[in-house]
Amino acid sequence: MNHTERRSRKLGWRFVVLAVVLVIAGSAIIRSCWLDVYYIPSESMEPYLLTGDRVLVSRTDYSSTAIVRGDVVVFDGRGSFAPLNSGQGPIADALHTVGVWLGVAGSDTVYVKRVIGVGGDHVKCCSAGGQLEINGLARDEPYLYPGDAASTSAFDVVVPEGKLWLMGDHRSVSADSRSLLGAPGGGMVSVDKVIGRPLRILWPLERFGPLDRLTASAILPAPPAIQKDAQ
């Protein structure tokens, strides 16, 4: 191989490396500002989301539209659903973060749940008919996992302003706001912790498609609106 060929090959590898770096950097910017992909590690949101689903999440939807009862949100659970410090050490945390970013591992601190109560709501379980009560009115929940009760544990909470009361659709297996009633914060999650809204399922291919958002008419009683500050 002569000098010209060696130089040409070296330049070729440099362009390849530069292209890879630019793709990774561009992907990182997009995923941190606009769209991201999350892996669903549990059954807590069945039948809406299944274990192993990869979902595309909009980070900007709730900057322009209100968070209302019935919405499904992806949120950072540190300080509420998860401890602020994982206790695994920086190396293990870094490796796990890479796995989450690649979509091959579930996050220990990012959760997907449904909004049941917003600021000012009085949420109670259960009514004489076994339903959730919101502000004194029994609520129909068409998204519940077939055969599940609204809740097998009783609770009676008032959601502070700027907070959310969140529950899974598969109530019998979901660790959610109910599980944290005795913890600091009482199971409430700050609106500022919301990362975004699931838009569609990307994987597996047989489930590829958009994820429906409940219309206001399907949410009883009519929900007050919460506007999340732009990120």
mmCIF file with all atom_site columns, C-alpha atoms in Angstrom:
data_model
loop_
_atom_site.group_PDB
_atom_site.id
_atom_site.type_symbol
_atom_site.label_atom_id
_atom_site.label_alt_id
_atom_site.label_comp_id
_atom_site.label_asym_id
_atom_site.label_entity_id
_atom_site.label_seq_id
_atom_site.pdbx_PDB_ins_code
_atom_site.Cartn_x
_atom_site.Cartn_y
_atom_site.Cartn_z
_atom_site.occupancy
_atom_site.B_iso_or_equiv
_atom_site.pdbx_formal_charge
_atom_site.auth_seq_id
_atom_site.auth_comp_id
_atom_site.auth_asym_id
_atom_site.auth_atom_id
_atom_site.pdbx_PDB_model_num
ATOM 1   C CA . MET A 1 1   ? 0.000   0.000  0.000  1.00 0.00 ? 1   MET A CA 1
ATOM 2   C CA . ASN A 1 2   ? 1.507   3.311  -1.052 1.00 0.00 ? 2   ASN A CA 1
ATOM 3   C CA . HIS A 1 3   ? 1.474   6.596  0.865  1.00 0.00 ? 3   HIS A CA 1
ATOM 4   C CA . THR A 1 4   ? -1.526  8.000  -1.020 1.00 0.00 ? 4   THR A CA 1
ATOM 5   C CA . GLU A 1 5   ? -3.621  4.917  -0.306 1.00 0.00 ? 5   GLU A CA 1
ATOM 6   C CA . ARG A 1 6   ? -2.703  4.954  3.392  1.00 0.00 ? 6   ARG A CA 1
ATOM 7   C CA . ARG A 1 7   ? -3.584  8.626  3.645  1.00 0.00 ? 7   ARG A CA 1
ATOM 8   C CA . SER A 1 8   ? -6.881  8.060  1.841  1.00 0.00 ? 8   SER A CA 1
ATOM 9   C CA . ARG A 1 9   ? -7.791  5.187  4.175  1.00 0.00 ? 9   ARG A CA 1
ATOM 10  C CA . LYS A 1 10  ? -6.891  7.240  7.247  1.00 0.00 ? 10  LYS A CA 1
ATOM 11  C CA . LEU A 1 11  ? -9.066  10.124 6.033  1.00 0.00 ? 11  LEU A CA 1
ATOM 12  C CA . GLY A 1 12  ? -11.877 7.678  5.335  1.00 0.00 ? 12  GLY A CA 1
ATOM 13  C CA . TRP A 1 13  ? -11.772 6.358  8.921  1.00 0.00 ? 13  TRP A CA 1
ATOM 14  C CA . ARG A 1 14  ? -11.733 9.899  10.264 1.00 0.00 ? 14  ARG A CA 1
ATOM 15  C CA . PHE A 1 15  ? -14.878 10.726 8.298  1.00 0.00 ? 15  PHE A CA 1
ATOM 16  C CA . VAL A 1 16  ? -16.557 7.575  9.600  1.00 0.00 ? 16  VAL A CA 1
ATOM 17  C CA . VAL A 1 17  ? -15.681 8.431  13.214 1.00 0.00 ? 17  VAL A CA 1
ATOM 18  C CA . LEU A 1 18  ? -16.836 12.030 12.715 1.00 0.00 ? 18  LEU A CA 1
ATOM 19  C CA . ALA A 1 19  ? -20.126 10.854 11.203 1.00 0.00 ? 19  ALA A CA 1
ATOM 20  C CA . VAL A 1 20  ? -20.746 8.479  14.128 1.00 0.00 ? 20  VAL A CA 1
ATOM 21  C CA . VAL A 1 21  ? -19.978 11.230 16.647 1.00 0.00 ? 21  VAL A CA 1
ATOM 22  C CA . LEU A 1 22  ? -22.347 13.635 14.879 1.00 0.00 ? 22  LEU A CA 1
ATOM 23  C CA . VAL A 1 23  ? -25.126 11.028 14.770 1.00 0.00 ? 23  VAL A CA 1
ATOM 24  C CA . ILE A 1 24  ? -24.732 10.265 18.478 1.00 0.00 ? 24  ILE A CA 1
ATOM 25  C CA . ALA A 1 25  ? -24.599 13.958 19.379 1.00 0.00 ? 25  ALA A CA 1
ATOM 26  C CA . GLY A 1 26  ? -27.639 14.733 17.236 1.00 0.00 ? 26  GLY A CA 1
ATOM 27  C CA . SER A 1 27  ? -29.566 11.836 18.744 1.00 0.00 ? 27  SER A CA 1
ATOM 28  C CA . ALA A 1 28  ? -28.641 12.972 22.255 1.00 0.00 ? 28  ALA A CA 1
ATOM 29  C CA . ILE A 1 29  ? -29.898 16.500 21.555 1.00 0.00 ? 29  ILE A CA 1
ATOM 30  C CA . ILE A 1 30  ? -33.169 15.244 20.073 1.00 0.00 ? 30  ILE A CA 1
ATOM 31  C CA . ARG A 1 31  ? -33.753 12.815 22.951 1.00 0.00 ? 31  ARG A CA 1
ATOM 32  C CA . SER A 1 32  ? -33.003 15.381 25.624 1.00 0.00 ? 32  SER A CA 1
ATOM 33  C CA . CYS A 1 33  ? -35.126 18.162 24.105 1.00 0.00 ? 33  CYS A CA 1
ATOM 34  C CA . TRP A 1 34  ? -37.935 16.746 21.941 1.00 0.00 ? 34  TRP A CA 1
ATOM 35  C CA . LEU A 1 35  ? -38.382 12.983 21.632 1.00 0.00 ? 35  LEU A CA 1
ATOM 36  C CA . ASP A 1 36  ? -37.100 10.026 23.612 1.00 0.00 ? 36  ASP A CA 1
ATOM 37  C CA . VAL A 1 37  ? -37.561 6.248  23.720 1.00 0.00 ? 37  VAL A CA 1
ATOM 38  C CA . TYR A 1 38  ? -38.383 4.320  26.891 1.00 0.00 ? 38  TYR A CA 1
ATOM 39  C CA . TYR A 1 39  ? -38.515 0.627  27.686 1.00 0.00 ? 39  TYR A CA 1
ATOM 40  C CA . ILE A 1 40  ? -41.502 -0.690 29.664 1.00 0.00 ? 40  ILE A CA 1
ATOM 41  C CA . PRO A 1 41  ? -40.104 -3.095 32.305 1.00 0.00 ? 41  PRO A CA 1
ATOM 42  C CA . SER A 1 42  ? -43.279 -4.172 34.132 1.00 0.00 ? 42  SER A CA 1
ATOM 43  C CA . GLU A 1 43  ? -46.957 -5.096 33.890 1.00 0.00 ? 43  GLU A CA 1
ATOM 44  C CA . SER A 1 44  ? -48.217 -2.088 35.834 1.00 0.00 ? 44  SER A CA 1
ATOM 45  C CA . MET A 1 45  ? -49.763 -0.299 32.817 1.00 0.00 ? 45  MET A CA 1
ATOM 46  C CA . GLU A 1 46  ? -51.421 -3.276 31.121 1.00 0.00 ? 46  GLU A CA 1
ATOM 47  C CA . PRO A 1 47  ? -53.360 -3.436 28.876 1.00 0.00 ? 47  PRO A CA 1
ATOM 48  C CA . TYR A 1 48  ? -52.318 0.044  27.657 1.00 0.00 ? 48  TYR A CA 1
ATOM 49  C CA . LEU A 1 49  ? -48.597 -0.848 27.704 1.00 0.00 ? 49  LEU A CA 1
ATOM 50  C CA . LEU A 1 50  ? -47.054 -4.311 27.909 1.00 0.00 ? 50  LEU A CA 1
ATOM 51  C CA . THR A 1 51  ? -43.768 -5.497 29.384 1.00 0.00 ? 51  THR A CA 1
ATOM 52  C CA . GLY A 1 52  ? -41.037 -5.113 26.756 1.00 0.00 ? 52  GLY A CA 1
ATOM 53  C CA . ASP A 1 53  ? -42.740 -2.336 24.787 1.00 0.00 ? 53  ASP A CA 1
ATOM 54  C CA . ARG A 1 54  ? -40.488 0.464  23.537 1.00 0.00 ? 54  ARG A CA 1
ATOM 55  C CA . VAL A 1 55  ? -42.430 3.707  23.449 1.00 0.00 ? 55  VAL A CA 1
ATOM 56  C CA . LEU A 1 56  ? -41.733 7.028  21.783 1.00 0.00 ? 56  LEU A CA 1
ATOM 57  C CA . VAL A 1 57  ? -42.201 9.875  24.263 1.00 0.00 ? 57  VAL A CA 1
ATOM 58  C CA . SER A 1 58  ? -42.765 13.548 23.483 1.00 0.00 ? 58  SER A CA 1
ATOM 59  C CA . ARG A 1 59  ? -40.896 15.837 25.862 1.00 0.00 ? 59  ARG A CA 1
ATOM 60  C CA . THR A 1 60  ? -42.777 18.902 24.621 1.00 0.00 ? 60  THR A CA 1
ATOM 61  C CA . ASP A 1 61  ? -46.454 17.885 24.584 1.00 0.00 ? 61  ASP A CA 1
ATOM 62  C CA . TYR A 1 62  ? -47.135 19.117 28.099 1.00 0.00 ? 62  TYR A CA 1
ATOM 63  C CA . SER A 1 63  ? -45.380 22.378 27.394 1.00 0.00 ? 63  SER A CA 1
ATOM 64  C CA . SER A 1 64  ? -48.197 23.306 25.012 1.00 0.00 ? 64  SER A CA 1
ATOM 65  C CA . THR A 1 65  ? -51.115 21.242 26.318 1.00 0.00 ? 65  THR A CA 1
ATOM 66  C CA . ALA A 1 66  ? -52.447 20.750 29.820 1.00 0.00 ? 66  ALA A CA 1
ATOM 67  C CA . ILE A 1 67  ? -51.958 17.676 31.999 1.00 0.00 ? 67  ILE A CA 1
ATOM 68  C CA . VAL A 1 68  ? -55.424 16.384 32.862 1.00 0.00 ? 68  VAL A CA 1
ATOM 69  C CA . ARG A 1 69  ? -56.912 13.427 34.686 1.00 0.00 ? 69  ARG A CA 1
ATOM 70  C CA . GLY A 1 70  ? -56.629 10.313 32.586 1.00 0.00 ? 70  GLY A CA 1
ATOM 71  C CA . ASP A 1 71  ? -53.363 11.322 30.926 1.00 0.00 ? 71  ASP A CA 1
ATOM 72  C CA . VAL A 1 72  ? -50.515 8.814  30.898 1.00 0.00 ? 72  VAL A CA 1
ATOM 73  C CA . VAL A 1 73  ? -47.227 10.453 31.871 1.00 0.00 ? 73  VAL A CA 1
ATOM 74  C CA . VAL A 1 74  ? -43.582 9.455  31.915 1.00 0.00 ? 74  VAL A CA 1
ATOM 75  C CA . PHE A 1 75  ? -41.916 11.009 34.956 1.00 0.00 ? 75  PHE A CA 1
ATOM 76  C CA . ASP A 1 76  ? -38.718 11.132 36.979 1.00 0.00 ? 76  ASP A CA 1
ATOM 77  C CA . GLY A 1 77  ? -39.492 9.309  40.217 1.00 0.00 ? 77  GLY A CA 1
ATOM 78  C CA . ARG A 1 78  ? -36.387 10.360 42.137 1.00 0.00 ? 78  ARG A CA 1
ATOM 79  C CA . GLY A 1 79  ? -37.398 11.783 45.474 1.00 0.00 ? 79  GLY A CA 1
ATOM 80  C CA . SER A 1 80  ? -40.854 10.202 45.321 1.00 0.00 ? 80  SER A CA 1
ATOM 81  C CA . PHE A 1 81  ? -41.096 6.740  43.765 1.00 0.00 ? 81  PHE A CA 1
ATOM 82  C CA . ALA A 1 82  ? -37.326 6.154  43.903 1.00 0.00 ? 82  ALA A CA 1
ATOM 83  C CA . PRO A 1 83  ? -34.481 7.314  46.192 1.00 0.00 ? 83  PRO A CA 1
ATOM 84  C CA . LEU A 1 84  ? -32.359 10.231 45.058 1.00 0.00 ? 84  LEU A CA 1
ATOM 85  C CA . ASN A 1 85  ? -29.235 8.028  45.294 1.00 0.00 ? 85  ASN A CA 1
ATOM 86  C CA . SER A 1 86  ? -29.315 4.513  43.820 1.00 0.00 ? 86  SER A CA 1
ATOM 87  C CA . GLY A 1 87  ? -26.555 3.283  46.125 1.00 0.00 ? 87  GLY A CA 1
ATOM 88  C CA . GLN A 1 88  ? -24.965 1.250  43.298 1.00 0.00 ? 88  GLN A CA 1
ATOM 89  C CA . GLY A 1 89  ? -21.991 3.515  42.687 1.00 0.00 ? 89  GLY A CA 1
ATOM 90  C CA . PRO A 1 90  ? -21.073 5.754  39.732 1.00 0.00 ? 90  PRO A CA 1
ATOM 91  C CA . ILE A 1 91  ? -19.815 2.980  37.404 1.00 0.00 ? 91  ILE A CA 1
ATOM 92  C CA . ALA A 1 92  ? -22.937 0.824  37.769 1.00 0.00 ? 92  ALA A CA 1
ATOM 93  C CA . ASP A 1 93  ? -25.115 3.909  37.385 1.00 0.00 ? 93  ASP A CA 1
ATOM 94  C CA . ALA A 1 94  ? -23.272 4.936  34.213 1.00 0.00 ? 94  ALA A CA 1
ATOM 95  C CA . LEU A 1 95  ? -23.605 1.462  32.649 1.00 0.00 ? 95  LEU A CA 1
ATOM 96  C CA . HIS A 1 96  ? -27.280 1.332  33.488 1.00 0.00 ? 96  HIS A CA 1
ATOM 97  C CA . THR A 1 97  ? -27.805 4.800  32.016 1.00 0.00 ? 97  THR A CA 1
ATOM 98  C CA . VAL A 1 98  ? -26.231 3.609  28.740 1.00 0.00 ? 98  VAL A CA 1
ATOM 99  C CA . GLY A 1 99  ? -28.572 0.600  28.713 1.00 0.00 ? 99  GLY A CA 1
ATOM 100 C CA . VAL A 1 100 ? -31.585 2.844  29.264 1.00 0.00 ? 100 VAL A CA 1
ATOM 101 C CA . TRP A 1 101 ? -30.410 5.234  26.533 1.00 0.00 ? 101 TRP A CA 1
ATOM 102 C CA . LEU A 1 102 ? -30.043 2.318  24.086 1.00 0.00 ? 102 LEU A CA 1
ATOM 103 C CA . GLY A 1 103 ? -33.519 1.092  24.992 1.00 0.00 ? 103 GLY A CA 1
ATOM 104 C CA . VAL A 1 104 ? -32.366 -2.343 26.247 1.00 0.00 ? 104 VAL A CA 1
ATOM 105 C CA . ALA A 1 105 ? -32.924 -1.731 29.952 1.00 0.00 ? 105 ALA A CA 1
ATOM 106 C CA . GLY A 1 106 ? -35.659 -0.235 32.044 1.00 0.00 ? 106 GLY A CA 1
ATOM 107 C CA . SER A 1 107 ? -34.924 2.772  34.180 1.00 0.00 ? 107 SER A CA 1
ATOM 108 C CA . ASP A 1 108 ? -34.966 2.431  37.962 1.00 0.00 ? 108 ASP A CA 1
ATOM 109 C CA . THR A 1 109 ? -36.001 6.061  38.331 1.00 0.00 ? 109 THR A CA 1
ATOM 110 C CA . VAL A 1 110 ? -38.283 6.728  35.339 1.00 0.00 ? 110 VAL A CA 1
ATOM 111 C CA . TYR A 1 111 ? -41.892 5.551  35.598 1.00 0.00 ? 111 TYR A CA 1
ATOM 112 C CA . VAL A 1 112 ? -45.051 5.483  33.506 1.00 0.00 ? 112 VAL A CA 1
ATOM 113 C CA . LYS A 1 113 ? -48.387 5.934  35.286 1.00 0.00 ? 113 LYS A CA 1
ATOM 114 C CA . ARG A 1 114 ? -51.822 7.416  34.715 1.00 0.00 ? 114 ARG A CA 1
ATOM 115 C CA . VAL A 1 115 ? -52.887 10.739 36.231 1.00 0.00 ? 115 VAL A CA 1
ATOM 116 C CA . ILE A 1 116 ? -55.782 10.136 38.610 1.00 0.00 ? 116 ILE A CA 1
ATOM 117 C CA . GLY A 1 117 ? -55.767 13.386 40.565 1.00 0.00 ? 117 GLY A CA 1
ATOM 118 C CA . VAL A 1 118 ? -54.402 16.873 39.912 1.00 0.00 ? 118 VAL A CA 1
ATOM 119 C CA . GLY A 1 119 ? -53.907 19.836 42.209 1.00 0.00 ? 119 GLY A CA 1
ATOM 120 C CA . GLY A 1 120 ? -56.956 20.500 44.406 1.00 0.00 ? 120 GLY A CA 1
ATOM 121 C CA . ASP A 1 121 ? -58.602 17.123 43.772 1.00 0.00 ? 121 ASP A CA 1
ATOM 122 C CA . HIS A 1 122 ? -60.026 15.035 46.605 1.00 0.00 ? 122 HIS A CA 1
ATOM 123 C CA . VAL A 1 123 ? -59.374 11.406 45.610 1.00 0.00 ? 123 VAL A CA 1
ATOM 124 C CA . LYS A 1 124 ? -60.894 8.600  47.629 1.00 0.00 ? 124 LYS A CA 1
ATOM 125 C CA . CYS A 1 125 ? -61.351 4.863  47.374 1.00 0.00 ? 125 CYS A CA 1
ATOM 126 C CA . CYS A 1 126 ? -63.709 3.364  47.263 1.00 0.00 ? 126 CYS A CA 1
ATOM 127 C CA . SER A 1 127 ? -67.348 4.272  46.670 1.00 0.00 ? 127 SER A CA 1
ATOM 128 C CA . ALA A 1 128 ? -70.229 1.969  47.585 1.00 0.00 ? 128 ALA A CA 1
ATOM 129 C CA . GLY A 1 129 ? -69.982 0.631  44.037 1.00 0.00 ? 129 GLY A CA 1
ATOM 130 C CA . GLY A 1 130 ? -66.245 -0.057 44.324 1.00 0.00 ? 130 GLY A CA 1
ATOM 131 C CA . GLN A 1 131 ? -65.191 2.922  42.182 1.00 0.00 ? 131 GLN A CA 1
ATOM 132 C CA . LEU A 1 132 ? -62.736 5.734  42.775 1.00 0.00 ? 132 LEU A CA 1
ATOM 133 C CA . GLU A 1 133 ? -64.300 8.952  43.964 1.00 0.00 ? 133 GLU A CA 1
ATOM 134 C CA . ILE A 1 134 ? -62.953 12.290 42.751 1.00 0.00 ? 134 ILE A CA 1
ATOM 135 C CA . ASN A 1 135 ? -64.365 15.398 44.388 1.00 0.00 ? 135 ASN A CA 1
ATOM 136 C CA . GLY A 1 136 ? -67.295 13.363 45.664 1.00 0.00 ? 136 GLY A CA 1
ATOM 137 C CA . LEU A 1 137 ? -68.204 11.797 42.309 1.00 0.00 ? 137 LEU A CA 1
ATOM 138 C CA . ALA A 1 138 ? -67.670 8.132  41.411 1.00 0.00 ? 138 ALA A CA 1
ATOM 139 C CA . ARG A 1 139 ? -65.432 7.724  38.394 1.00 0.00 ? 139 ARG A CA 1
ATOM 140 C CA . ASP A 1 140 ? -65.669 5.278  35.527 1.00 0.00 ? 140 ASP A CA 1
ATOM 141 C CA . GLU A 1 141 ? -62.232 3.908  34.499 1.00 0.00 ? 141 GLU A CA 1
ATOM 142 C CA . PRO A 1 142 ? -62.433 2.174  31.093 1.00 0.00 ? 142 PRO A CA 1
ATOM 143 C CA . TYR A 1 143 ? -58.649 1.665  30.985 1.00 0.00 ? 143 TYR A CA 1
ATOM 144 C CA . LEU A 1 144 ? -58.485 -0.659 34.022 1.00 0.00 ? 144 LEU A CA 1
ATOM 145 C CA . TYR A 1 145 ? -56.995 -4.120 33.561 1.00 0.00 ? 145 TYR A CA 1
ATOM 146 C CA . PRO A 1 146 ? -59.889 -6.582 33.062 1.00 0.00 ? 146 PRO A CA 1
ATOM 147 C CA . GLY A 1 147 ? -60.999 -8.009 36.380 1.00 0.00 ? 147 GLY A CA 1
ATOM 148 C CA . ASP A 1 148 ? -59.037 -5.550 38.522 1.00 0.00 ? 148 ASP A CA 1
ATOM 149 C CA . ALA A 1 149 ? -60.704 -3.571 41.285 1.00 0.00 ? 149 ALA A CA 1
ATOM 150 C CA . ALA A 1 150 ? -60.227 0.183  41.390 1.00 0.00 ? 150 ALA A CA 1
ATOM 151 C CA . SER A 1 151 ? -58.077 -0.462 44.457 1.00 0.00 ? 151 SER A CA 1
ATOM 152 C CA . THR A 1 152 ? -57.869 -3.141 47.146 1.00 0.00 ? 152 THR A CA 1
ATOM 153 C CA . SER A 1 153 ? -56.411 -0.624 49.596 1.00 0.00 ? 153 SER A CA 1
ATOM 154 C CA . ALA A 1 154 ? -58.446 2.281  50.936 1.00 0.00 ? 154 ALA A CA 1
ATOM 155 C CA . PHE A 1 155 ? -57.135 5.832  50.725 1.00 0.00 ? 155 PHE A CA 1
ATOM 156 C CA . ASP A 1 156 ? -58.439 9.350  51.095 1.00 0.00 ? 156 ASP A CA 1
ATOM 157 C CA . VAL A 1 157 ? -56.164 12.161 49.879 1.00 0.00 ? 157 VAL A CA 1
ATOM 158 C CA . VAL A 1 158 ? -56.269 15.775 48.758 1.00 0.00 ? 158 VAL A CA 1
ATOM 159 C CA . VAL A 1 159 ? -53.747 16.549 46.016 1.00 0.00 ? 159 VAL A CA 1
ATOM 160 C CA . PRO A 1 160 ? -51.716 19.725 46.675 1.00 0.00 ? 160 PRO A CA 1
ATOM 161 C CA . GLU A 1 161 ? -51.378 22.316 43.924 1.00 0.00 ? 161 GLU A CA 1
ATOM 162 C CA . GLY A 1 162 ? -48.541 21.498 41.552 1.00 0.00 ? 162 GLY A CA 1
ATOM 163 C CA . LYS A 1 163 ? -48.710 17.786 42.414 1.00 0.00 ? 163 LYS A CA 1
ATOM 164 C CA . LEU A 1 164 ? -50.196 14.655 40.810 1.00 0.00 ? 164 LEU A CA 1
ATOM 165 C CA . TRP A 1 165 ? -51.721 11.465 42.211 1.00 0.00 ? 165 TRP A CA 1
ATOM 166 C CA . LEU A 1 166 ? -50.635 8.625  39.890 1.00 0.00 ? 166 LEU A CA 1
ATOM 167 C CA . MET A 1 167 ? -51.766 5.011  39.547 1.00 0.00 ? 167 MET A CA 1
ATOM 168 C CA . GLY A 1 168 ? -51.142 2.121  37.180 1.00 0.00 ? 168 GLY A CA 1
ATOM 169 C CA . ASP A 1 169 ? -53.882 0.623  35.016 1.00 0.00 ? 169 ASP A CA 1
ATOM 170 C CA . HIS A 1 170 ? -53.080 -2.899 36.240 1.00 0.00 ? 170 HIS A CA 1
ATOM 171 C CA . ARG A 1 171 ? -53.935 -2.001 39.819 1.00 0.00 ? 171 ARG A CA 1
ATOM 172 C CA . SER A 1 172 ? -53.334 -5.415 41.361 1.00 0.00 ? 172 SER A CA 1
ATOM 173 C CA . VAL A 1 173 ? -49.624 -5.377 40.421 1.00 0.00 ? 173 VAL A CA 1
ATOM 174 C CA . SER A 1 174 ? -48.893 -1.639 40.315 1.00 0.00 ? 174 SER A CA 1
ATOM 175 C CA . ALA A 1 175 ? -46.675 0.081  42.863 1.00 0.00 ? 175 ALA A CA 1
ATOM 176 C CA . ASP A 1 176 ? -47.900 3.655  42.629 1.00 0.00 ? 176 ASP A CA 1
ATOM 177 C CA . SER A 1 177 ? -48.989 6.615  44.749 1.00 0.00 ? 177 SER A CA 1
ATOM 178 C CA . ARG A 1 178 ? -50.954 4.261  47.014 1.00 0.00 ? 178 ARG A CA 1
ATOM 179 C CA . SER A 1 179 ? -47.731 2.501  48.024 1.00 0.00 ? 179 SER A CA 1
ATOM 180 C CA . LEU A 1 180 ? -46.175 5.732  49.295 1.00 0.00 ? 180 LEU A CA 1
ATOM 181 C CA . LEU A 1 181 ? -48.928 7.113  51.496 1.00 0.00 ? 181 LEU A CA 1
ATOM 182 C CA . GLY A 1 182 ? -46.731 6.807  54.584 1.00 0.00 ? 182 GLY A CA 1
ATOM 183 C CA . ALA A 1 183 ? -43.595 8.157  52.911 1.00 0.00 ? 183 ALA A CA 1
ATOM 184 C CA . PRO A 1 184 ? -42.464 11.798 52.730 1.00 0.00 ? 184 PRO A CA 1
ATOM 185 C CA . GLY A 1 185 ? -44.639 13.520 50.137 1.00 0.00 ? 185 GLY A CA 1
ATOM 186 C CA . GLY A 1 186 ? -47.461 11.018 50.596 1.00 0.00 ? 186 GLY A CA 1
ATOM 187 C CA . GLY A 1 187 ? -47.151 9.513  47.119 1.00 0.00 ? 187 GLY A CA 1
ATOM 188 C CA . MET A 1 188 ? -47.574 12.829 45.335 1.00 0.00 ? 188 MET A CA 1
ATOM 189 C CA . VAL A 1 189 ? -45.385 13.619 42.324 1.00 0.00 ? 189 VAL A CA 1
ATOM 190 C CA . SER A 1 190 ? -44.496 17.166 41.312 1.00 0.00 ? 190 SER A CA 1
ATOM 191 C CA . VAL A 1 191 ? -45.721 18.327 37.903 1.00 0.00 ? 191 VAL A CA 1
ATOM 192 C CA . ASP A 1 192 ? -42.152 19.515 37.289 1.00 0.00 ? 192 ASP A CA 1
ATOM 193 C CA . LYS A 1 193 ? -41.004 15.873 37.379 1.00 0.00 ? 193 LYS A CA 1
ATOM 194 C CA . VAL A 1 194 ? -43.075 14.965 34.310 1.00 0.00 ? 194 VAL A CA 1
ATOM 195 C CA . ILE A 1 195 ? -40.788 14.135 31.379 1.00 0.00 ? 195 ILE A CA 1
ATOM 196 C CA . GLY A 1 196 ? -43.427 13.753 28.706 1.00 0.00 ? 196 GLY A CA 1
ATOM 197 C CA . ARG A 1 197 ? -46.289 11.842 27.107 1.00 0.00 ? 197 ARG A CA 1
ATOM 198 C CA . PRO A 1 198 ? -46.066 8.433  25.374 1.00 0.00 ? 198 PRO A CA 1
ATOM 199 C CA . LEU A 1 199 ? -46.977 8.938  21.708 1.00 0.00 ? 199 LEU A CA 1
ATOM 200 C CA . ARG A 1 200 ? -46.668 5.523  20.110 1.00 0.00 ? 200 ARG A CA 1
ATOM 201 C CA . ILE A 1 201 ? -45.309 2.020  20.509 1.00 0.00 ? 201 ILE A CA 1
ATOM 202 C CA . LEU A 1 202 ? -42.186 1.456  18.408 1.00 0.00 ? 202 LEU A CA 1
ATOM 203 C CA . TRP A 1 203 ? -41.431 -2.149 19.357 1.00 0.00 ? 203 TRP A CA 1
ATOM 204 C CA . PRO A 1 204 ? -42.424 -4.955 19.045 1.00 0.00 ? 204 PRO A CA 1
ATOM 205 C CA . LEU A 1 205 ? -43.456 -4.438 15.445 1.00 0.00 ? 205 LEU A CA 1
ATOM 206 C CA . GLU A 1 206 ? -46.786 -6.223 15.856 1.00 0.00 ? 206 GLU A CA 1
ATOM 207 C CA . ARG A 1 207 ? -47.783 -3.523 18.366 1.00 0.00 ? 207 ARG A CA 1
ATOM 208 C CA . PHE A 1 208 ? -46.386 -0.596 16.364 1.00 0.00 ? 208 PHE A CA 1
ATOM 209 C CA . GLY A 1 209 ? -48.839 2.277  16.347 1.00 0.00 ? 209 GLY A CA 1
ATOM 210 C CA . PRO A 1 210 ? -50.073 5.427  18.093 1.00 0.00 ? 210 PRO A CA 1
ATOM 211 C CA . LEU A 1 211 ? -51.179 5.495  21.725 1.00 0.00 ? 211 LEU A CA 1
ATOM 212 C CA . ASP A 1 212 ? -54.581 7.064  22.242 1.00 0.00 ? 212 ASP A CA 1
ATOM 213 C CA . ARG A 1 213 ? -55.076 9.941  24.658 1.00 0.00 ? 213 ARG A CA 1
ATOM 214 C CA . LEU A 1 214 ? -58.392 10.048 26.477 1.00 0.00 ? 214 LEU A CA 1
ATOM 215 C CA . THR A 1 215 ? -60.713 12.815 25.377 1.00 0.00 ? 215 THR A CA 1
ATOM 216 C CA . ALA A 1 216 ? -62.125 15.224 27.935 1.00 0.00 ? 216 ALA A CA 1
ATOM 217 C CA . SER A 1 217 ? -65.567 13.613 27.593 1.00 0.00 ? 217 SER A CA 1
ATOM 218 C CA . ALA A 1 218 ? -64.134 10.250 28.698 1.00 0.00 ? 218 ALA A CA 1
ATOM 219 C CA . ILE A 1 219 ? -62.789 11.706 31.946 1.00 0.00 ? 219 ILE A CA 1
ATOM 220 C CA . LEU A 1 220 ? -65.328 11.996 34.723 1.00 0.00 ? 220 LEU A CA 1
ATOM 221 C CA . PRO A 1 221 ? -65.745 14.410 36.379 1.00 0.00 ? 221 PRO A CA 1
ATOM 222 C CA . ALA A 1 222 ? -64.486 17.136 34.041 1.00 0.00 ? 222 ALA A CA 1
ATOM 223 C CA . PRO A 1 223 ? -60.821 17.756 34.922 1.00 0.00 ? 223 PRO A CA 1
ATOM 224 C CA . PRO A 1 224 ? -59.179 21.034 35.782 1.00 0.00 ? 224 PRO A CA 1
ATOM 225 C CA . ALA A 1 225 ? -56.177 21.801 33.567 1.00 0.00 ? 225 ALA A CA 1
ATOM 226 C CA . ILE A 1 226 ? -52.566 21.918 34.678 1.00 0.00 ? 226 ILE A CA 1
ATOM 227 C CA . GLN A 1 227 ? -50.106 23.682 32.421 1.00 0.00 ? 227 GLN A CA 1
ATOM 228 C CA . LYS A 1 228 ? -46.562 22.354 32.701 1.00 0.00 ? 228 LYS A CA 1
ATOM 229 C CA . ASP A 1 229 ? -43.877 24.988 32.279 1.00 0.00 ? 229 ASP A CA 1
ATOM 230 C CA . ALA A 1 230 ? -41.929 24.780 29.013 1.00 0.00 ? 230 ALA A CA 1
ATOM 231 C CA . GLN A 1 231 ? -38.678 22.889 29.287 1.00 0.00 ? 231 GLN A CA 1
#
